[in-house]
Coordinates of N, CA and C in Angstrom, one line a residue:
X1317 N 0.9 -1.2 0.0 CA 0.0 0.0 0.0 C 0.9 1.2 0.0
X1318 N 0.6 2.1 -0.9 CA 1.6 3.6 -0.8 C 0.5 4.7 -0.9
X1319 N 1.3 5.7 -0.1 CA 0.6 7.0 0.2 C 0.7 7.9 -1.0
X1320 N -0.2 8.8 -1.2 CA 0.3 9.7 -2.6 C 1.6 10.4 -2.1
X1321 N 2.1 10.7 -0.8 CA 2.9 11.4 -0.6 C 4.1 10.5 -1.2
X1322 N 4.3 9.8 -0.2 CA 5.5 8.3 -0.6 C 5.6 8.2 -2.1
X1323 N 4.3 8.0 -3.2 CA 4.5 8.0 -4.2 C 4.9 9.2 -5.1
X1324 N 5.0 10.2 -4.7 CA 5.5 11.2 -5.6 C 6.8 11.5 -4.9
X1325 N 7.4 11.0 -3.9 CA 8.6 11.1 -3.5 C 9.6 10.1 -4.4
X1326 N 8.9 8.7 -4.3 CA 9.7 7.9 -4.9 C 9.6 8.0 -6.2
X1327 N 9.0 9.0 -6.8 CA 9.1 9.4 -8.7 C 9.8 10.4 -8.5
X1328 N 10.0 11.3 -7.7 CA 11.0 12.2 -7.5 C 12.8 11.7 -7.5
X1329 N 12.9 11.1 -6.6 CA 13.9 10.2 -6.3 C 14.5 9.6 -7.2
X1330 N 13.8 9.4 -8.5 CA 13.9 8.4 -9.4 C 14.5 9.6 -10.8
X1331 N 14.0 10.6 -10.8 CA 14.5 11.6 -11.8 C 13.4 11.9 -12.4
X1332 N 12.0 11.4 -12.0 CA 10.4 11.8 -12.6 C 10.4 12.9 -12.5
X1333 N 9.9 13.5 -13.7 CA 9.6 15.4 -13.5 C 8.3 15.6 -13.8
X1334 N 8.0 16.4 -13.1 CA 6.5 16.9 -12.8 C 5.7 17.2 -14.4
X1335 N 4.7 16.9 -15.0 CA 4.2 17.3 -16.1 C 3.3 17.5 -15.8
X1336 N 2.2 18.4 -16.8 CA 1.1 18.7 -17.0 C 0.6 20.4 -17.3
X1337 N 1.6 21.0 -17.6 CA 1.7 22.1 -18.3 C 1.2 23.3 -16.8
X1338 N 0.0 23.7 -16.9 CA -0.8 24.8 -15.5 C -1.2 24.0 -14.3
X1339 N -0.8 22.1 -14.7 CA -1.6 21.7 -13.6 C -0.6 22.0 -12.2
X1340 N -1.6 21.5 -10.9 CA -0.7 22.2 -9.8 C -0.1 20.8 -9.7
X1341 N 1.0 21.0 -8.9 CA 2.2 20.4 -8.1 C 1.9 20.2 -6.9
X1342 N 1.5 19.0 -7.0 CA 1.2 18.4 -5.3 C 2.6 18.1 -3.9
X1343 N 3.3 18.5 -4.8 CA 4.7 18.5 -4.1 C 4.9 19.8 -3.5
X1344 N 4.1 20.5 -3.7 CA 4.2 22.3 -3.6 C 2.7 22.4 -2.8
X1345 N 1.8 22.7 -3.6 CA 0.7 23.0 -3.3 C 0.0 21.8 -2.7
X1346 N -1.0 22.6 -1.1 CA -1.7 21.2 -0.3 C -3.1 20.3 -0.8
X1347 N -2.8 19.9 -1.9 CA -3.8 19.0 -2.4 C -4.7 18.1 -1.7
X1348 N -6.2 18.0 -2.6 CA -6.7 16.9 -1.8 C -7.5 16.6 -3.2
X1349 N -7.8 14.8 -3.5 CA -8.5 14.4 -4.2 C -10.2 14.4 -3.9
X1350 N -11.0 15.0 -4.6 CA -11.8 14.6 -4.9 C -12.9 13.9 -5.7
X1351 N -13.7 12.4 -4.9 CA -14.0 11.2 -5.8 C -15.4 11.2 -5.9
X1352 N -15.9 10.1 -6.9 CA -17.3 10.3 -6.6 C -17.4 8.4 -6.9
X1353 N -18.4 7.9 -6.2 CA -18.3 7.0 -6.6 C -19.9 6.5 -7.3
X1354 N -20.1 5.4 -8.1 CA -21.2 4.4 -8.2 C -22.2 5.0 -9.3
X1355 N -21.7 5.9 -10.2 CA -22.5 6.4 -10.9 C -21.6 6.1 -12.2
X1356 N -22.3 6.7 -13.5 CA -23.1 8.1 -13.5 C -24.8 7.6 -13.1
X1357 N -25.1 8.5 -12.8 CA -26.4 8.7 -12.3 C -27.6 9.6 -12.9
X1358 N -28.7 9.8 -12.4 CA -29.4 11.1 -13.2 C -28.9 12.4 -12.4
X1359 N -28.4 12.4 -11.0 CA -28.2 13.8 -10.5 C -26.7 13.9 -11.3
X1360 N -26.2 13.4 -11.7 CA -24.8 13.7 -11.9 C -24.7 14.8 -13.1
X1361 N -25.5 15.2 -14.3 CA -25.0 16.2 -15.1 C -25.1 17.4 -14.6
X1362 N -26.1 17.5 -12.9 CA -26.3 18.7 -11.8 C -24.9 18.5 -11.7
X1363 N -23.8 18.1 -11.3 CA -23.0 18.0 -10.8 C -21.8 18.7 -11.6
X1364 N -21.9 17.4 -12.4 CA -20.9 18.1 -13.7 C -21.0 19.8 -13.7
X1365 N -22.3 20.5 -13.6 CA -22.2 21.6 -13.8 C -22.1 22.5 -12.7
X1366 N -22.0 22.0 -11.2 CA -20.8 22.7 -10.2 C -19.8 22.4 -10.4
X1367 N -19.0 21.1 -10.6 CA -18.2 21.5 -11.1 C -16.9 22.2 -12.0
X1368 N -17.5 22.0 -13.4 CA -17.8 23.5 -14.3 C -17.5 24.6 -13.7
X1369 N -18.7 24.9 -13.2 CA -18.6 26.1 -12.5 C -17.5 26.7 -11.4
X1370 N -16.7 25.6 -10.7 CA -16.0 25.7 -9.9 C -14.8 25.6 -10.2
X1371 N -14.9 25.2 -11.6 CA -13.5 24.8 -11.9 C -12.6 23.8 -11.3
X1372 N -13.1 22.8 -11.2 CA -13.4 21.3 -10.2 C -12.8 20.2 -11.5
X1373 N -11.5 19.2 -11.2 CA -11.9 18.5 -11.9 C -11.7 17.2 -10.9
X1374 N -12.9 16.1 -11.2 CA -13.0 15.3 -9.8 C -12.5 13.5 -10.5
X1375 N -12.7 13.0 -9.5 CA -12.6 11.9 -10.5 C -13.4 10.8 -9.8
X1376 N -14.1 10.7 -11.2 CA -15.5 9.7 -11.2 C -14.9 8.0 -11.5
X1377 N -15.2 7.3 -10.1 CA -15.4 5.6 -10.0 C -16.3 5.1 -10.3
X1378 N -16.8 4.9 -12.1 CA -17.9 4.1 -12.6 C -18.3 3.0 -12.5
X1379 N -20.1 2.4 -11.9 CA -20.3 1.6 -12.1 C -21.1 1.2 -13.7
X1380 N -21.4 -0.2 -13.9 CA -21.3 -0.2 -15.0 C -22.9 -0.6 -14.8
X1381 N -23.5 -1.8 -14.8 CA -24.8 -2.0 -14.7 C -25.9 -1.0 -14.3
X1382 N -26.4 -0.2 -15.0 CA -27.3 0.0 -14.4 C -27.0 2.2 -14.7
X1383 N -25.6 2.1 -15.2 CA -24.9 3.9 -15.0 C -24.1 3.8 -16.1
X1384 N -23.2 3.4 -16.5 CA -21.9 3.9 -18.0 C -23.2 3.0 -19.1
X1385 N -24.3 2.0 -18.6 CA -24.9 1.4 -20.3 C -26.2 2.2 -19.9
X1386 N -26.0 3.0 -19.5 CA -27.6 3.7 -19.0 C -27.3 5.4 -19.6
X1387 N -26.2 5.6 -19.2 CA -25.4 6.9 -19.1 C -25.0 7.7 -19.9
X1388 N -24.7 6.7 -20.9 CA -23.0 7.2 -22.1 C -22.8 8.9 -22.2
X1389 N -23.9 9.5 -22.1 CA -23.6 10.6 -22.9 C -23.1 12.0 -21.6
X1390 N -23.6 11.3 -20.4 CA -22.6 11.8 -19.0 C -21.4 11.4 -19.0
X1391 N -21.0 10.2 -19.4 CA -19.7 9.6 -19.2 C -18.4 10.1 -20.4
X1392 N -19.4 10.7 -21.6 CA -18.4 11.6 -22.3 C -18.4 12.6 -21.8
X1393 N -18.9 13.4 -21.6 CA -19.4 14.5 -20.6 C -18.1 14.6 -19.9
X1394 N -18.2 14.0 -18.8 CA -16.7 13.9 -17.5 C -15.5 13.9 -18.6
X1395 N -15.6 13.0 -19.6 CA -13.8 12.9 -20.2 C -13.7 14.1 -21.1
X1396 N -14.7 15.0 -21.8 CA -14.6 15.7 -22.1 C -14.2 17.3 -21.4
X1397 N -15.0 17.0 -20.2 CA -14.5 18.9 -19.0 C -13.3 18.2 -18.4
X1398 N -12.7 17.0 -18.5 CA -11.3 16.8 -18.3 C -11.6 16.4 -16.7
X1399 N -12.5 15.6 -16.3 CA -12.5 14.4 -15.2 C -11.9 13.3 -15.9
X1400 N -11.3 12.7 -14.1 CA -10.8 11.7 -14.5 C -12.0 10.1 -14.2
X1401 N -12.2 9.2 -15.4 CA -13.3 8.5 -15.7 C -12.3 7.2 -14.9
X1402 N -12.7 6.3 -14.1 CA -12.6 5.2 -13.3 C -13.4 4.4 -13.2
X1403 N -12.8 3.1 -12.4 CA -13.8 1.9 -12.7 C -14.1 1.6 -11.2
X1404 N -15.6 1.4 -11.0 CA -15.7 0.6 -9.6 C -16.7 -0.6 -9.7
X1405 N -16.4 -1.4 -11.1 CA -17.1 -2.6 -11.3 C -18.6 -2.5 -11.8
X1406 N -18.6 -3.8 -12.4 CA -20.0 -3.5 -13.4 C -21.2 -3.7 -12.2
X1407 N -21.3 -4.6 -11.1 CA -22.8 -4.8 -10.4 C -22.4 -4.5 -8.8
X1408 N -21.0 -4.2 -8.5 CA -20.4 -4.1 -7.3 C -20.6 -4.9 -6.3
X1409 N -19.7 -6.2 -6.7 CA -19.9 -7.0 -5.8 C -18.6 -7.2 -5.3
X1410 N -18.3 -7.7 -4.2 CA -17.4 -8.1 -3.2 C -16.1 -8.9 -3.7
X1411 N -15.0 -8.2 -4.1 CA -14.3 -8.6 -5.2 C -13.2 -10.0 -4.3
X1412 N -13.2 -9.6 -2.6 CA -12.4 -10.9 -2.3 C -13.7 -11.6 -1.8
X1413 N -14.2 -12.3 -2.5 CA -15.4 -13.3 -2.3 C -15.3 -13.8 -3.4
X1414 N -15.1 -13.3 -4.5 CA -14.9 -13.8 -6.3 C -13.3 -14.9 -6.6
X1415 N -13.6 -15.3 -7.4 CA -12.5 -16.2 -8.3 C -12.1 -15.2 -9.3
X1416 N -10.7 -15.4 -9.5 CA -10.0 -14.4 -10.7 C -10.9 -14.1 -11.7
X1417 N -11.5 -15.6 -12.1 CA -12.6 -15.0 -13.5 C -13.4 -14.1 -13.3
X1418 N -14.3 -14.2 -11.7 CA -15.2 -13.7 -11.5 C -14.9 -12.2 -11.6
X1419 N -13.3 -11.6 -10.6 CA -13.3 -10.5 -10.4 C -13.1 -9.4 -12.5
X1420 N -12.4 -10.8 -13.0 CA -12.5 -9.7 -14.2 C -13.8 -9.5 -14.9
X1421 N -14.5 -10.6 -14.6 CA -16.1 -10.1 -14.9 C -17.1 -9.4 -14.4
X1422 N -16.1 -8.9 -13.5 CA -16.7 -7.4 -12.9 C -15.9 -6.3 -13.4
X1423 N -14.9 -6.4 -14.1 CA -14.1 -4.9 -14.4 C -14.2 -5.0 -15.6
X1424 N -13.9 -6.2 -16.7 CA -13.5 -5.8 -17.8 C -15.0 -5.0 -18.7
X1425 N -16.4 -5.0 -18.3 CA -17.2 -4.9 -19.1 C -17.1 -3.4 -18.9
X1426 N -16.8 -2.9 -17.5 CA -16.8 -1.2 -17.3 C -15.4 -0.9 -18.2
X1427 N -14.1 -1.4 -18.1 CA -13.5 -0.8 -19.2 C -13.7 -0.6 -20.7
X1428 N -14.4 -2.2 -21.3 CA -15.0 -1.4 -22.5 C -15.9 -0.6 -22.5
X1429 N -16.3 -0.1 -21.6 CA -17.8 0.7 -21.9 C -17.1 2.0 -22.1
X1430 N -16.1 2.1 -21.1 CA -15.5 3.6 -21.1 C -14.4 3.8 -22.3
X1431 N -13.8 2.6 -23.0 CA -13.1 2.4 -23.9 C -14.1 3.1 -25.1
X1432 N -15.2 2.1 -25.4 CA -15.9 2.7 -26.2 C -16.6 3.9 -25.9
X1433 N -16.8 4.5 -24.9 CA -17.6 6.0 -24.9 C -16.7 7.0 -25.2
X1434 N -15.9 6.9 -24.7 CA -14.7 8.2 -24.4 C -13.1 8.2 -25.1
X1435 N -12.9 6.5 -25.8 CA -12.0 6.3 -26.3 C -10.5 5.8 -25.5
X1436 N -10.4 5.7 -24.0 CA -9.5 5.9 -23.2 C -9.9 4.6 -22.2
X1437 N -9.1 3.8 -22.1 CA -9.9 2.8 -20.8 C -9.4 3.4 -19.3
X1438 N -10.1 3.2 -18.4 CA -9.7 3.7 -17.3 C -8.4 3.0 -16.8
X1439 N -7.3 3.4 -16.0 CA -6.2 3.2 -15.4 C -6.2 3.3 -13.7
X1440 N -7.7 3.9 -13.3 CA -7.8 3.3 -12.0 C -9.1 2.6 -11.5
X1441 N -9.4 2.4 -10.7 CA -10.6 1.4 -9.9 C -10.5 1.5 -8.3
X1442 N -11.5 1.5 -8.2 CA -11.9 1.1 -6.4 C -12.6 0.1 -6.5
X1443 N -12.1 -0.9 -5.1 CA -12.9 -1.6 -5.1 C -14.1 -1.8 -4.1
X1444 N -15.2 -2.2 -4.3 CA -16.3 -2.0 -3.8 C -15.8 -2.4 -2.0
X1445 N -16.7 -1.5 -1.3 CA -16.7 -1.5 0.4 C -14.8 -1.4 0.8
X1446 N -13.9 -0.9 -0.6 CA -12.5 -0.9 -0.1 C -11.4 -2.1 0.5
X1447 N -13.0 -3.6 0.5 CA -12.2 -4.8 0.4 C -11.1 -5.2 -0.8
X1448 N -10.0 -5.7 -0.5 CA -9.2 -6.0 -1.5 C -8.0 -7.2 -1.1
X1449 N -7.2 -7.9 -2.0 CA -6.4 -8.8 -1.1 C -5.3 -8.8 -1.9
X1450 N -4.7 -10.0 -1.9 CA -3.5 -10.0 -2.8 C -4.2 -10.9 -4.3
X1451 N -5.2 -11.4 -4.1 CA -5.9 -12.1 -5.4 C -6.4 -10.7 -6.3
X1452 N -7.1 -10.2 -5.5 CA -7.8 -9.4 -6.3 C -6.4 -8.3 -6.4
X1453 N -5.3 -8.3 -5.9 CA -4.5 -7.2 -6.9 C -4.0 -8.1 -8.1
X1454 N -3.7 -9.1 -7.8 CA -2.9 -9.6 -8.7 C -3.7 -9.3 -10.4
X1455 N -4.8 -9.7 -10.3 CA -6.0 -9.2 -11.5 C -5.9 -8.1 -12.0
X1456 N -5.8 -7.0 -10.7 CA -5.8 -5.7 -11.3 C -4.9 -5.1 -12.0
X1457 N -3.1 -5.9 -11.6 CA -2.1 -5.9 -12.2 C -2.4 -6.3 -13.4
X1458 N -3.0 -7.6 -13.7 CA -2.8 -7.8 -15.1 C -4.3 -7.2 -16.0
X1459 N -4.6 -6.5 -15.5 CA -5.9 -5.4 -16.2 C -4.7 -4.5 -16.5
X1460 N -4.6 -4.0 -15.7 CA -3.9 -2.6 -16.0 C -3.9 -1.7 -14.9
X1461 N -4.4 -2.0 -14.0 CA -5.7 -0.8 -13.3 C -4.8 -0.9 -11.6
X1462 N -4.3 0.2 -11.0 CA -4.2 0.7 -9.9 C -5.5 1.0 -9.1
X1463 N -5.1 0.2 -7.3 CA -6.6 0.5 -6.6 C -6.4 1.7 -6.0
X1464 N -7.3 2.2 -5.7 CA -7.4 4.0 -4.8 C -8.3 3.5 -4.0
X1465 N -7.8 3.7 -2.7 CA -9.1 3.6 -1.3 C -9.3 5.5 -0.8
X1466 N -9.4 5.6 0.1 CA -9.7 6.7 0.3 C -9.2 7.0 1.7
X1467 N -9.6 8.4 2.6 CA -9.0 8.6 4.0 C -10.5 9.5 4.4
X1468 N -11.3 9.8 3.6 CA -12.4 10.7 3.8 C -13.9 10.0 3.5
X1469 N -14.5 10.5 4.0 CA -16.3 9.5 4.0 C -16.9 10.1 4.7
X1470 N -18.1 10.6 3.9 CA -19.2 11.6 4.6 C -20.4 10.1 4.8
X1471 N -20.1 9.0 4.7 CA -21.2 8.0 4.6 C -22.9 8.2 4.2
X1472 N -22.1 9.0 2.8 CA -23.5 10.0 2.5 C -24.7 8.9 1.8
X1473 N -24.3 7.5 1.5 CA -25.5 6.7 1.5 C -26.3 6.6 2.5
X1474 N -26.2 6.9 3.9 CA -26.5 6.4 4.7 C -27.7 8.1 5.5
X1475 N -27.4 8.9 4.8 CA -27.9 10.4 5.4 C -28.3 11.2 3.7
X1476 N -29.5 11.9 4.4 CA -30.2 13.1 3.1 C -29.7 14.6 4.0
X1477 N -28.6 14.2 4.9 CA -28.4 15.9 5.4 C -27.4 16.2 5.0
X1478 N -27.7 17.3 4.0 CA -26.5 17.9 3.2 C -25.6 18.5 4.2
X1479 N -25.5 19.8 5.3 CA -24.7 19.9 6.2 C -24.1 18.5 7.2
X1480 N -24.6 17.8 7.5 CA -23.8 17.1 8.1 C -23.0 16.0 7.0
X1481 N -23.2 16.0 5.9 CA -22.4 16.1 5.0 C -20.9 16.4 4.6
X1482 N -21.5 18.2 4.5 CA -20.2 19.0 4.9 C -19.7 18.6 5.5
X1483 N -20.1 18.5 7.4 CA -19.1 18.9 8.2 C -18.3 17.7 8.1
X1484 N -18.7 16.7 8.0 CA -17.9 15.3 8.1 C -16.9 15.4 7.0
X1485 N -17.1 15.8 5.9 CA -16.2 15.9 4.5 C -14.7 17.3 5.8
X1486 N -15.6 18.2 6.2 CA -14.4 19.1 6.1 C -13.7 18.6 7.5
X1487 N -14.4 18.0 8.5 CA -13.7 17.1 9.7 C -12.8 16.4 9.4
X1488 N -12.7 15.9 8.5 CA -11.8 15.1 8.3 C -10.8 15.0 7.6
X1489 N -10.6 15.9 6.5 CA -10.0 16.4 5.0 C -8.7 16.7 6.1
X1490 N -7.8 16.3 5.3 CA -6.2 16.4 5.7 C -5.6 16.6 4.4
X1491 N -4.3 17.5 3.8 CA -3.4 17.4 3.1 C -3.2 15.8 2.3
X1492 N -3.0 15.7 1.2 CA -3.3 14.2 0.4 C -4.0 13.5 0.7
X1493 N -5.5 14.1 1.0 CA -6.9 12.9 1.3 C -7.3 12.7 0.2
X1494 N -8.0 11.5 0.0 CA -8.4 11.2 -1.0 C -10.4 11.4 -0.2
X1495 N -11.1 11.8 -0.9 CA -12.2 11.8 -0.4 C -13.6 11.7 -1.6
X1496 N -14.5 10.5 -0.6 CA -15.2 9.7 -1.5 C -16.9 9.9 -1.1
X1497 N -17.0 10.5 -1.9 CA -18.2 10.8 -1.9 C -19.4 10.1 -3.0
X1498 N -20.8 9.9 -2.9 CA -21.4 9.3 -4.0 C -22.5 10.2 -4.6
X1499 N -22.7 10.5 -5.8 CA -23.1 11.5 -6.7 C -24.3 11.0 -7.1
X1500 N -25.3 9.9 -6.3 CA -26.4 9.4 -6.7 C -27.3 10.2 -5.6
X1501 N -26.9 9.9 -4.4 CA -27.6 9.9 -3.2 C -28.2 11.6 -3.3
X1502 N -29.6 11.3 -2.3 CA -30.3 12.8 -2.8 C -29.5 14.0 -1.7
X1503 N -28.5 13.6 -0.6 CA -27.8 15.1 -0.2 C -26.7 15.2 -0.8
X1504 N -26.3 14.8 -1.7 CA -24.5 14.6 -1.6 C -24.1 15.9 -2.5
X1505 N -24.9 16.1 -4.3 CA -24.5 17.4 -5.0 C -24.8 18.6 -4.3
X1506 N -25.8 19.0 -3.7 CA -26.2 20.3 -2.8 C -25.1 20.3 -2.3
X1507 N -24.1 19.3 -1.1 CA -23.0 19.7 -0.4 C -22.1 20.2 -1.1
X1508 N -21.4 19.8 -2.1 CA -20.5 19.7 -3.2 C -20.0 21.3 -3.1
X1509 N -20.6 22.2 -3.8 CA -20.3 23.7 -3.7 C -19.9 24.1 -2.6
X1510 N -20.4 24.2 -1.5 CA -20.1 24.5 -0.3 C -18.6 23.8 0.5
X1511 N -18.6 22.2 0.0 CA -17.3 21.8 0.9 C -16.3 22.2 -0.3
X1512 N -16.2 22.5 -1.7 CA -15.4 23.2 -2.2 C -15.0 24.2 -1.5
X1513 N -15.9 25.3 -1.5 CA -15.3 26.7 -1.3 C -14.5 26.7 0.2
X1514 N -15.8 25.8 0.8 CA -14.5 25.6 2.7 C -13.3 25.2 2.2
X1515 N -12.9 24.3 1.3 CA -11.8 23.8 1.4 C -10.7 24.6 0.8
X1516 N -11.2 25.4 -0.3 CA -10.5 26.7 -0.9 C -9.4 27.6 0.3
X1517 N -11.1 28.5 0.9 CA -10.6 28.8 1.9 C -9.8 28.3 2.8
X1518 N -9.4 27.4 2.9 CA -8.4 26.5 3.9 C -7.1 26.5 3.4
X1519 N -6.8 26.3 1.9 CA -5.8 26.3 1.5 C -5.6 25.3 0.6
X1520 N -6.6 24.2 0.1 CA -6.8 23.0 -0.3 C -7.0 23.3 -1.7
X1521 N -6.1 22.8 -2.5 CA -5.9 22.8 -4.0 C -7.0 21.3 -4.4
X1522 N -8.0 21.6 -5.0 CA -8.5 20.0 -5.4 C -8.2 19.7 -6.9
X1523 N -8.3 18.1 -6.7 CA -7.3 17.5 -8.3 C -8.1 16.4 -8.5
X1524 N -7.6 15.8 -9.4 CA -8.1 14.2 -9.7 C -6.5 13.5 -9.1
X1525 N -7.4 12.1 -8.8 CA -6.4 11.1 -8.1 C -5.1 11.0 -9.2
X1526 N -5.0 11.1 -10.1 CA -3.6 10.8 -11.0 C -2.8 12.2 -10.5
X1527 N -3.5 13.5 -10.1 CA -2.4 14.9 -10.2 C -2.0 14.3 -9.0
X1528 N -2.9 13.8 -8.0 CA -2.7 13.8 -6.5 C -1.2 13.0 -6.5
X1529 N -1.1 12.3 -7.4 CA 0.3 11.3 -7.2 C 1.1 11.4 -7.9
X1530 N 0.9 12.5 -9.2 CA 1.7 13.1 -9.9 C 3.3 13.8 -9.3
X1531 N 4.6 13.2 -9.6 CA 4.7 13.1 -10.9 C 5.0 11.7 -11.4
X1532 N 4.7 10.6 -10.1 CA 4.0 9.0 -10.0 C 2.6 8.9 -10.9
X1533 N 3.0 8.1 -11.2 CA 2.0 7.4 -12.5 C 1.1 6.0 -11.5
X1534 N 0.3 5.9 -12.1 CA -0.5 4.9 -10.8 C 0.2 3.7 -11.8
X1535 N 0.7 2.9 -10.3 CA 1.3 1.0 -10.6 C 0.2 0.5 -11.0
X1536 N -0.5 -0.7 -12.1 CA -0.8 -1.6 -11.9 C -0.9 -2.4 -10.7
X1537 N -1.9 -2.6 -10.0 CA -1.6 -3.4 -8.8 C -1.6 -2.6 -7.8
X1538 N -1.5 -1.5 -7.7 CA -0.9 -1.4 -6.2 C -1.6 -0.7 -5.5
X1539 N -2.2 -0.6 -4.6 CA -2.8 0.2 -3.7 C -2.4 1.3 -2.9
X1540 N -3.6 2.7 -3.1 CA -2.6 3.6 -2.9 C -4.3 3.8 -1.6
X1541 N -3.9 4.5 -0.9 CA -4.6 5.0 0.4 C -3.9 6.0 1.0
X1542 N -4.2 7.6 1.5 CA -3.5 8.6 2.3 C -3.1 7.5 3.6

């Protein structure tokens, strides 16, 4: 398991130079990722357009059943305002419970979906409830696909109160958090604007998970967690 910190130390160390032309430098500036997971959804093109508006670029963990073959034209949407498009399995099931076949018959149908919508296959994934083992990396290695867990959780499946939302997102947000929120549920976009600008005000540069570990490239296989 490596921290984004660890991981942009050890591409540093290595002679990795920072790219991405105006993007920020998480080596410099106190970054925090922001995720969304289990969609796309119907509130989600609400979303897309805070953040548009915010100048937000977040990065979306798509499910596939039921959201990318229901979706498509949100899911170009995100690749096009320059989110980063992710996989969090086609029915979301319990990936150390599955047989190797089973877990690629949970990933590979979301990578074509996004292959085919957007032209690009995804290069990260979460795995459902953040369970994961050495079986199910080994898969992800030979997919292609780096896992991302998170350090933040407003458990906004579980609550419609957009403030207590917020405060749990800003309670807990630390420098290189990754923080995971779900873009279906009916409080979660209402909070969105709001824990932006708090976190502005704080000093918190937000990215997609690949700047967060930039100028590290996500491993195949490896698990990264603040």
């Amino acid at each position: 398991m490596k921290a984004p910190h660890d991981a942009r130390a050890a591409a540093a160390e290595s002679g990795t130079r920072q790219s991405g032309g105006d993007e920020p430098d998480c080596t410099v500036a106190k970054c925090v990722a922001l995720t969304f997971d289990g969609g796309p959804s119907e509130p989600t093109p609400k979303l897309l357009d805070i953040l548009k508006e915010k100048k937000v670029h977040a990065t979306f963990f798509l499910q596939g059943k039921g959201h990318t073959d229901t979706y498509p034209g949100t899911v170009l949407r995100m690749a096009r305002e320059g989110h980063e498009v992710a996989n969090h399995t086609w029915s979301h099931k319990v990936l150390t419970e599955l047989s190797a076949e089973e877990i690629e018959a949970e990933i590979k149908p979301v990578q074509d979906d996004v292959r085919r919508i957007t032209g690009r296959a995804p290069v990260l994934m979460r795995p459902p409830q953040g369970r994961t083992s050495d079986d199910v990396s080994a898969v992800m290695r030979k997919l292609g696909l780096a896992q991302i867990l998170w350090s933040v959780t407003a458990k906004d499946y579980a609550t419609t109160d957009t403030a207590l939302i917020t405060r749990r997102v800003l309670d807990r947000t630390r420098r290189d958090g990754i923080i995971l929120l779900h873009d279906r549920y009916k409080g979660t976009v209402p909070a969105v604007p709001g824990i932006i600008d708090s976190l502005r005000r704080r000093g918190y540069t937000i990215v997609t998970v690949s700047r967060l570990l930039a100028p590290a490239s996500p491993e195949p296989g490896t698990i990264y967690r603040p």
